[in-house]
Amino acid sequence: VKFATEKDKKPSELLRFRQRKRELQLAVLLAAKLDVYAVDRDEQLFTSKCVQEAAGLCESPLGAALLGLIAFIYKEKACSHLSTAQYLSFTAYKVFSGWANSLSSFSYTVSSAFAAWELRKLKVEAEKRQKEEDDKNNVPLEEREARAAKEKLQPGMNGIADLFGPNPTPEHKQKVRNHTKILSSNLIGLLWEVTKGDISSTLRIVCNKVLRDHSVTSETLSRRSEALLILAEEFKKNSADEKNGLQDFITKMGTQTGLYGDDVDANAEKANEDKDNIPVAKEVETTKASAMGFDYVHVNSVEELRAAIANIDTFSVKQLKQLLIELGNESKKAEMFVEKKELKECVIQQLTEQLRILEHA
């Protein structure tokens, strides 16, 4: 008999398998957390852990908004199992929120498309001014073609400065900033709606597994429901309004990246001055890593590289992803890895190669 491994599964089957595995792992973790109250009956320790977990999640990007979503689902499932009257209102709200989320997703999509179209028009306008400027200064055709080829190979290398063009008017700059903010805000909002759907469906399945566990007594299940209600209340205390949470995240992102804001001109000038400077690009990626909450690990010397290789098994997934960025990879590549084993192998390979280069330098 041959058992199918992950490599033997079709992509759709593999995704379903990983989702079931994820749900089971989360159910085990949630049950262990609730059993401090339900089985060990240590209410003080359980409450203390709830407070610590809520405070920790609140510090992450969009953490406060996520806490509100998680708290709602936990309370809904706890009330469902305890058969309280509140469950009827949760059921009605779930139907209403489903329609509201679909409407929000549609609105974000339409607004994003409109903003992208406006930015495209501004880009064409900037290119037209660039051509007029080149004609005025008699810029050779070879130089123009070389610049165009470089922009094609590295699109958006100057960020928002590419949309300004030469000698932009204040009105043009303001339009670029406004539409860039609208586009990024709507794309983040659309991503948030997708994330909400995934978290909601997964958490409901996880809660059902924990609260319908046939391996424990009905009394334990009831106490788990009570514990889940306590956890929901603690999460709710630290949560923020979804709209305010998203707006706060968007503002921080704009400030950190200089994508829009009061200092956008300074950032554009710096991008023009340092566009070929590799350390600057690396600093940008490091800033992205910090924004995503990575624990920072330096690998700038032979000693640090050796230490990283020796202690690779002690690093968390976040630290391994940060190491990939520190080694010159883009943050997108770091986020591609799902399994820690594959991520660790990639990091070890790059650390070893970097160490070999430095030792023979």
Short mmCIF file of C-alpha atoms in Angstrom, two decimals:
data_model
loop_
_atom_site.label_atom_id
_atom_site.label_comp_id
_atom_site.label_asym_id
_atom_site.label_seq_id
_atom_site.Cartn_x
_atom_site.Cartn_y
_atom_site.Cartn_z
CA VAL A 1 0.00 0.00 0.00
CA LYS A 2 1.40 3.36 -1.00
CA PHE A 3 0.45 6.36 1.10
CA ALA A 4 0.25 9.73 -0.66
CA THR A 5 2.76 12.30 0.51
CA GLU A 6 2.37 16.08 0.16
CA LYS A 7 4.33 15.96 -3.11
CA ASP A 8 1.90 13.39 -4.54
CA LYS A 9 -1.17 15.54 -3.87
CA LYS A 10 -2.74 17.87 -6.44
CA PRO A 11 -2.52 21.61 -5.66
CA SER A 12 -6.20 21.81 -4.64
CA GLU A 13 -5.91 18.69 -2.46
CA LEU A 14 -2.71 20.01 -0.91
CA LEU A 15 -4.38 23.31 0.01
CA ARG A 16 -7.31 21.48 1.63
CA PHE A 17 -4.91 19.20 3.48
CA ARG A 18 -2.88 22.13 4.81
CA GLN A 19 -6.05 23.96 5.85
CA ARG A 20 -7.29 20.90 7.79
CA LYS A 21 -3.86 20.56 9.37
CA ARG A 22 -3.92 24.23 10.31
CA GLU A 23 -7.39 23.92 11.85
CA LEU A 24 -6.36 20.86 13.88
CA GLN A 25 -3.20 22.54 15.18
CA LEU A 26 -5.13 25.64 16.20
CA ALA A 27 -7.81 23.52 17.89
CA VAL A 28 -5.15 21.71 19.96
CA LEU A 29 -3.60 25.03 21.00
CA LEU A 30 -6.96 26.60 21.87
CA ALA A 31 -8.08 23.55 23.87
CA ALA A 32 -4.82 23.58 25.87
CA LYS A 33 -5.29 27.27 26.57
CA LEU A 34 -8.92 26.91 27.71
CA ASP A 35 -8.20 23.82 29.81
CA VAL A 36 -6.19 25.94 32.25
CA TYR A 37 -9.61 27.21 33.31
CA ALA A 38 -11.77 24.22 32.38
CA VAL A 39 -9.64 21.34 33.73
CA ASP A 40 -6.97 22.83 36.00
CA ARG A 41 -9.54 25.31 37.38
CA ASP A 42 -6.88 27.98 37.79
CA GLU A 43 -8.99 31.02 36.97
CA GLN A 44 -6.36 33.55 38.08
CA LEU A 45 -3.62 32.07 35.86
CA PHE A 46 -6.02 31.80 32.92
CA THR A 47 -7.15 35.43 33.22
CA SER A 48 -3.54 36.57 33.50
CA LYS A 49 -2.62 34.70 30.30
CA CYS A 50 -5.62 36.19 28.49
CA VAL A 51 -4.53 39.71 29.44
CA GLN A 52 -0.94 39.05 28.30
CA GLU A 53 -2.03 37.55 24.98
CA ALA A 54 -4.39 40.44 24.24
CA ALA A 55 -1.68 42.99 25.04
CA GLY A 56 0.81 41.18 22.79
CA LEU A 57 -1.56 40.93 19.82
CA CYS A 58 -2.54 44.57 20.20
CA GLU A 59 1.05 45.66 19.43
CA SER A 60 1.20 43.94 16.03
CA PRO A 61 0.09 45.66 12.78
CA LEU A 62 -3.72 45.69 12.62
CA GLY A 63 -3.63 43.78 15.91
CA ALA A 64 -6.30 45.88 17.62
CA ALA A 65 -8.70 45.42 14.70
CA LEU A 66 -7.99 41.67 14.62
CA LEU A 67 -8.70 41.41 18.35
CA GLY A 68 -12.20 42.76 17.78
CA LEU A 69 -12.89 40.21 15.04
CA ILE A 70 -11.53 37.29 17.10
CA ALA A 71 -13.44 38.43 20.20
CA PHE A 72 -16.71 38.51 18.25
CA ILE A 73 -16.27 34.94 16.94
CA TYR A 74 -15.19 33.59 20.33
CA LYS A 75 -18.22 35.17 22.01
CA GLU A 76 -20.56 33.92 19.29
CA LYS A 77 -19.36 30.32 19.66
CA ALA A 78 -19.34 30.43 23.46
CA CYS A 79 -22.90 31.77 23.57
CA SER A 80 -23.95 29.15 21.01
CA HIS A 81 -22.69 26.30 23.19
CA LEU A 82 -24.09 27.81 26.38
CA SER A 83 -27.45 28.29 24.57
CA THR A 84 -27.82 31.90 25.63
CA ALA A 85 -30.35 34.25 24.10
CA GLN A 86 -27.53 36.34 22.68
CA TYR A 87 -26.83 33.67 20.05
CA LEU A 88 -29.91 34.69 18.06
CA SER A 89 -28.56 38.21 17.66
CA PHE A 90 -25.18 36.76 16.60
CA THR A 91 -26.88 34.68 13.91
CA ALA A 92 -28.73 37.70 12.51
CA TYR A 93 -25.57 39.80 12.61
CA LYS A 94 -23.57 37.10 10.79
CA VAL A 95 -26.03 37.16 7.87
CA PHE A 96 -25.97 40.96 7.76
CA SER A 97 -22.15 41.15 8.00
CA GLY A 98 -21.82 38.69 5.11
CA TRP A 99 -23.73 41.06 2.84
CA ALA A 100 -21.84 44.07 4.24
CA ASN A 101 -18.45 42.43 3.61
CA SER A 102 -19.39 41.60 0.01
CA LEU A 103 -20.48 45.20 -0.54
CA SER A 104 -17.26 46.52 1.02
CA SER A 105 -15.13 44.28 -1.20
CA PHE A 106 -16.97 45.51 -4.30
CA SER A 107 -16.57 49.13 -3.20
CA TYR A 108 -12.82 48.67 -2.56
CA THR A 109 -12.38 47.04 -5.98
CA VAL A 110 -14.18 49.81 -7.87
CA SER A 111 -12.35 52.58 -5.97
CA SER A 112 -8.98 50.87 -6.54
CA ALA A 113 -9.64 50.58 -10.28
CA PHE A 114 -10.61 54.26 -10.50
CA ALA A 115 -7.52 55.40 -8.56
CA ALA A 116 -5.24 53.19 -10.69
CA TRP A 117 -6.76 54.67 -13.86
CA GLU A 118 -6.17 58.22 -12.59
CA LEU A 119 -2.56 57.39 -11.67
CA ARG A 120 -2.04 55.95 -15.13
CA LYS A 121 -3.23 59.24 -16.66
CA LEU A 122 -0.85 61.19 -14.41
CA LYS A 123 1.99 58.87 -15.42
CA VAL A 124 1.29 59.52 -19.11
CA GLU A 125 1.27 63.24 -18.39
CA ALA A 126 4.65 62.96 -16.62
CA GLU A 127 6.11 61.00 -19.54
CA LYS A 128 4.90 63.68 -21.94
CA ARG A 129 6.66 66.39 -19.90
CA GLN A 130 9.78 64.23 -19.77
CA LYS A 131 9.82 64.00 -23.58
CA GLU A 132 9.38 67.75 -23.91
CA GLU A 133 12.23 68.30 -21.46
CA ASP A 134 14.48 65.88 -23.37
CA ASP A 135 13.67 67.62 -26.66
CA LYS A 136 14.39 71.00 -25.13
CA ASN A 137 17.80 69.86 -23.80
CA ASN A 138 18.66 67.83 -26.92
CA VAL A 139 19.12 64.61 -24.91
CA PRO A 140 20.63 61.91 -27.20
CA LEU A 141 18.36 59.09 -28.31
CA GLU A 142 20.72 56.48 -26.82
CA GLU A 143 20.40 58.05 -23.36
CA ARG A 144 16.60 58.12 -23.61
CA GLU A 145 16.48 54.47 -24.67
CA ALA A 146 18.85 53.46 -21.88
CA ARG A 147 16.67 55.26 -19.31
CA ALA A 148 13.52 53.64 -20.70
CA ALA A 149 15.16 50.19 -20.63
CA LYS A 150 16.26 50.68 -17.03
CA GLU A 151 12.77 51.73 -15.98
CA LYS A 152 11.33 48.69 -17.74
CA LEU A 153 13.74 46.36 -15.91
CA GLN A 154 13.15 48.07 -12.56
CA PRO A 155 9.63 49.52 -12.64
CA GLY A 156 8.83 51.88 -9.80
CA MET A 157 12.47 52.05 -8.68
CA ASN A 158 12.03 55.72 -7.71
CA GLY A 159 8.67 55.17 -6.09
CA ILE A 160 6.28 58.08 -6.24
CA ALA A 161 8.93 60.24 -7.96
CA ASP A 162 8.29 58.32 -11.20
CA LEU A 163 4.77 59.76 -11.27
CA PHE A 164 5.96 63.35 -10.75
CA GLY A 165 8.13 63.66 -13.83
CA PRO A 166 10.32 66.73 -14.50
CA ASN A 167 9.21 70.13 -13.18
CA PRO A 168 5.88 68.95 -11.72
CA THR A 169 3.33 71.55 -10.70
CA PRO A 170 2.04 71.60 -7.10
CA GLU A 171 -1.38 70.55 -8.41
CA HIS A 172 0.12 67.54 -10.19
CA LYS A 173 2.01 66.50 -7.05
CA GLN A 174 -1.10 66.76 -4.92
CA LYS A 175 -3.13 64.67 -7.37
CA VAL A 176 -0.45 61.97 -7.34
CA ARG A 177 -0.40 61.91 -3.55
CA ASN A 178 -4.18 61.80 -3.24
CA HIS A 179 -4.71 59.00 -5.76
CA THR A 180 -1.75 57.02 -4.38
CA LYS A 181 -3.30 57.18 -0.93
CA ILE A 182 -6.74 56.20 -2.25
CA LEU A 183 -5.29 53.26 -4.19
CA SER A 184 -3.18 51.94 -1.31
CA SER A 185 -6.01 52.43 1.19
CA ASN A 186 -8.49 50.50 -0.96
CA LEU A 187 -6.04 47.69 -1.73
CA ILE A 188 -5.32 47.29 1.98
CA GLY A 189 -9.06 47.37 2.69
CA LEU A 190 -9.67 44.67 0.06
CA LEU A 191 -6.88 42.54 1.52
CA TRP A 192 -8.39 43.05 4.97
CA GLU A 193 -11.79 41.78 3.81
CA VAL A 194 -10.17 38.64 2.36
CA THR A 195 -8.19 38.13 5.57
CA LYS A 196 -11.32 38.60 7.66
CA GLY A 197 -13.14 35.91 5.70
CA ASP A 198 -10.28 33.44 6.12
CA ILE A 199 -9.87 34.12 9.85
CA SER A 200 -13.62 33.98 10.52
CA SER A 201 -14.23 30.67 8.73
CA THR A 202 -11.12 29.05 10.24
CA LEU A 203 -11.84 30.20 13.80
CA ARG A 204 -15.45 29.02 13.68
CA ILE A 205 -14.30 25.53 12.64
CA VAL A 206 -11.61 25.55 15.35
CA CYS A 207 -14.09 26.60 18.04
CA ASN A 208 -16.53 23.89 16.94
CA LYS A 209 -13.80 21.26 17.28
CA VAL A 210 -12.88 22.47 20.77
CA LEU A 211 -16.45 22.86 22.05
CA ARG A 212 -17.72 19.57 20.55
CA ASP A 213 -14.78 17.43 21.63
CA HIS A 214 -16.11 13.91 22.35
CA SER A 215 -12.99 12.96 24.32
CA VAL A 216 -13.94 15.14 27.32
CA THR A 217 -16.97 15.38 29.57
CA SER A 218 -19.91 17.72 29.02
CA GLU A 219 -18.90 19.61 32.16
CA THR A 220 -15.45 20.29 30.67
CA LEU A 221 -17.06 21.48 27.45
CA SER A 222 -19.26 23.89 29.38
CA ARG A 223 -16.27 25.24 31.28
CA ARG A 224 -14.38 25.61 28.00
CA SER A 225 -17.27 27.75 26.75
CA GLU A 226 -17.07 29.89 29.88
CA ALA A 227 -13.30 30.26 29.40
CA LEU A 228 -13.81 31.22 25.75
CA LEU A 229 -16.25 33.90 26.86
CA ILE A 230 -13.67 35.30 29.32
CA LEU A 231 -11.02 35.29 26.58
CA ALA A 232 -13.41 37.11 24.24
CA GLU A 233 -14.09 39.80 26.83
CA GLU A 234 -10.36 40.41 27.38
CA PHE A 235 -9.76 40.64 23.64
CA LYS A 236 -12.69 43.05 23.30
CA LYS A 237 -11.20 45.37 25.95
CA ASN A 238 -7.99 45.75 23.90
CA SER A 239 -9.65 45.92 20.47
CA ALA A 240 -10.14 48.97 18.29
CA ASP A 241 -12.80 49.96 15.80
CA GLU A 242 -12.09 48.24 12.49
CA LYS A 243 -12.20 51.47 10.48
CA ASN A 244 -9.88 53.30 12.90
CA GLY A 245 -7.51 50.33 13.01
CA LEU A 246 -7.20 50.24 9.22
CA GLN A 247 -6.73 53.99 8.99
CA ASP A 248 -4.02 53.90 11.66
CA PHE A 249 -2.19 51.14 9.79
CA ILE A 250 -2.42 53.02 6.47
CA THR A 251 -1.10 56.22 8.08
CA LYS A 252 1.85 54.38 9.63
CA MET A 253 2.62 52.68 6.33
CA GLY A 254 2.61 56.00 4.49
CA THR A 255 4.87 57.60 7.12
CA GLN A 256 7.38 54.74 7.13
CA THR A 257 7.63 54.33 3.36
CA GLY A 258 7.19 57.97 2.36
CA LEU A 259 4.58 56.80 -0.11
CA TYR A 260 2.52 59.88 0.68
CA GLY A 261 2.74 62.59 3.26
CA ASP A 262 4.36 65.94 4.01
CA ASP A 263 7.90 64.68 3.46
CA VAL A 264 7.18 63.03 0.13
CA ASP A 265 9.33 65.51 -1.83
CA ALA A 266 12.33 64.85 0.37
CA ASN A 267 11.87 61.13 -0.07
CA ALA A 268 11.59 61.52 -3.86
CA GLU A 269 14.81 63.55 -4.00
CA LYS A 270 16.61 60.96 -1.87
CA ALA A 271 15.38 58.18 -4.17
CA ASN A 272 16.80 60.03 -7.18
CA GLU A 273 20.16 60.54 -5.46
CA ASP A 274 20.51 56.99 -4.13
CA LYS A 275 18.69 54.87 -6.70
CA ASP A 276 21.85 52.89 -7.51
CA ASN A 277 22.93 52.60 -3.88
CA ILE A 278 22.42 49.00 -2.73
CA PRO A 279 22.64 49.74 1.05
CA VAL A 280 19.69 52.14 0.68
CA ALA A 281 17.58 49.42 -0.96
CA LYS A 282 18.60 47.04 1.82
CA GLU A 283 17.59 49.61 4.44
CA VAL A 284 14.14 49.85 2.85
CA GLU A 285 13.71 46.07 3.06
CA THR A 286 14.88 46.17 6.69
CA THR A 287 12.23 48.80 7.43
CA LYS A 288 9.61 46.52 5.86
CA ALA A 289 10.81 43.67 8.08
CA SER A 290 10.49 45.83 11.18
CA ALA A 291 6.99 46.93 10.15
CA MET A 292 5.93 43.27 9.88
CA GLY A 293 7.10 42.63 13.44
CA PHE A 294 10.22 40.56 12.75
CA ASP A 295 12.73 40.03 15.56
CA TYR A 296 15.94 41.49 14.17
CA VAL A 297 19.05 39.29 13.73
CA HIS A 298 22.27 40.77 12.31
CA VAL A 299 24.53 38.80 9.92
CA ASN A 300 27.04 41.44 8.88
CA SER A 301 30.27 39.66 9.82
CA VAL A 302 31.88 36.22 9.69
CA GLU A 303 31.28 35.75 13.43
CA GLU A 304 27.60 36.66 13.15
CA LEU A 305 27.14 34.34 10.17
CA ARG A 306 28.74 31.44 12.03
CA ALA A 307 26.62 32.14 15.11
CA ALA A 308 23.45 32.24 12.97
CA ILE A 309 24.28 28.87 11.35
CA ALA A 310 25.10 27.29 14.72
CA ASN A 311 21.86 28.49 16.32
CA ILE A 312 19.57 28.07 13.30
CA ASP A 313 17.31 25.58 15.11
CA THR A 314 16.51 28.11 17.84
CA PHE A 315 15.21 30.78 15.44
CA SER A 316 11.49 31.39 15.04
CA VAL A 317 9.80 31.57 11.65
CA LYS A 318 9.79 35.38 11.90
CA GLN A 319 13.53 35.44 12.58
CA LEU A 320 14.22 33.09 9.66
CA LYS A 321 12.20 35.31 7.32
CA GLN A 322 14.06 38.37 8.60
CA LEU A 323 17.36 36.61 7.91
CA LEU A 324 16.36 36.12 4.28
CA ILE A 325 15.73 39.87 4.00
CA GLU A 326 19.00 40.65 5.79
CA LEU A 327 20.78 38.49 3.22
CA GLY A 328 19.46 40.66 0.40
CA ASN A 329 16.20 38.94 -0.54
CA GLU A 330 12.96 40.82 -1.01
CA SER A 331 10.28 40.54 1.67
CA LYS A 332 7.94 38.89 -0.90
CA LYS A 333 10.29 35.90 -1.15
CA ALA A 334 10.38 35.55 2.63
CA GLU A 335 6.58 35.46 2.77
CA MET A 336 6.40 32.71 0.10
CA PHE A 337 7.51 30.02 2.55
CA VAL A 338 4.82 28.17 4.49
CA GLU A 339 6.77 25.27 6.01
CA LYS A 340 9.51 26.12 8.52
CA LYS A 341 11.70 23.23 7.28
CA GLU A 342 11.86 24.60 3.71
CA LEU A 343 12.47 28.12 5.03
CA LYS A 344 15.30 26.92 7.28
CA GLU A 345 16.99 25.01 4.43
CA CYS A 346 16.90 28.12 2.23
CA VAL A 347 18.35 30.29 5.00
CA ILE A 348 21.15 27.80 5.77
CA GLN A 349 22.08 27.62 2.10
CA GLN A 350 22.33 31.40 1.77
CA LEU A 351 24.13 31.83 5.10
CA THR A 352 26.71 29.22 4.09
CA GLU A 353 27.26 30.85 0.71
CA GLN A 354 27.62 34.29 2.29
CA LEU A 355 30.09 32.90 4.84
CA ARG A 356 32.16 31.30 2.07
CA ILE A 357 32.33 34.61 0.20
CA LEU A 358 33.41 36.58 3.28
CA GLU A 359 36.02 34.01 4.35
CA HIS A 360 37.68 34.14 0.91
CA ALA A 361 37.42 37.89 0.50
#
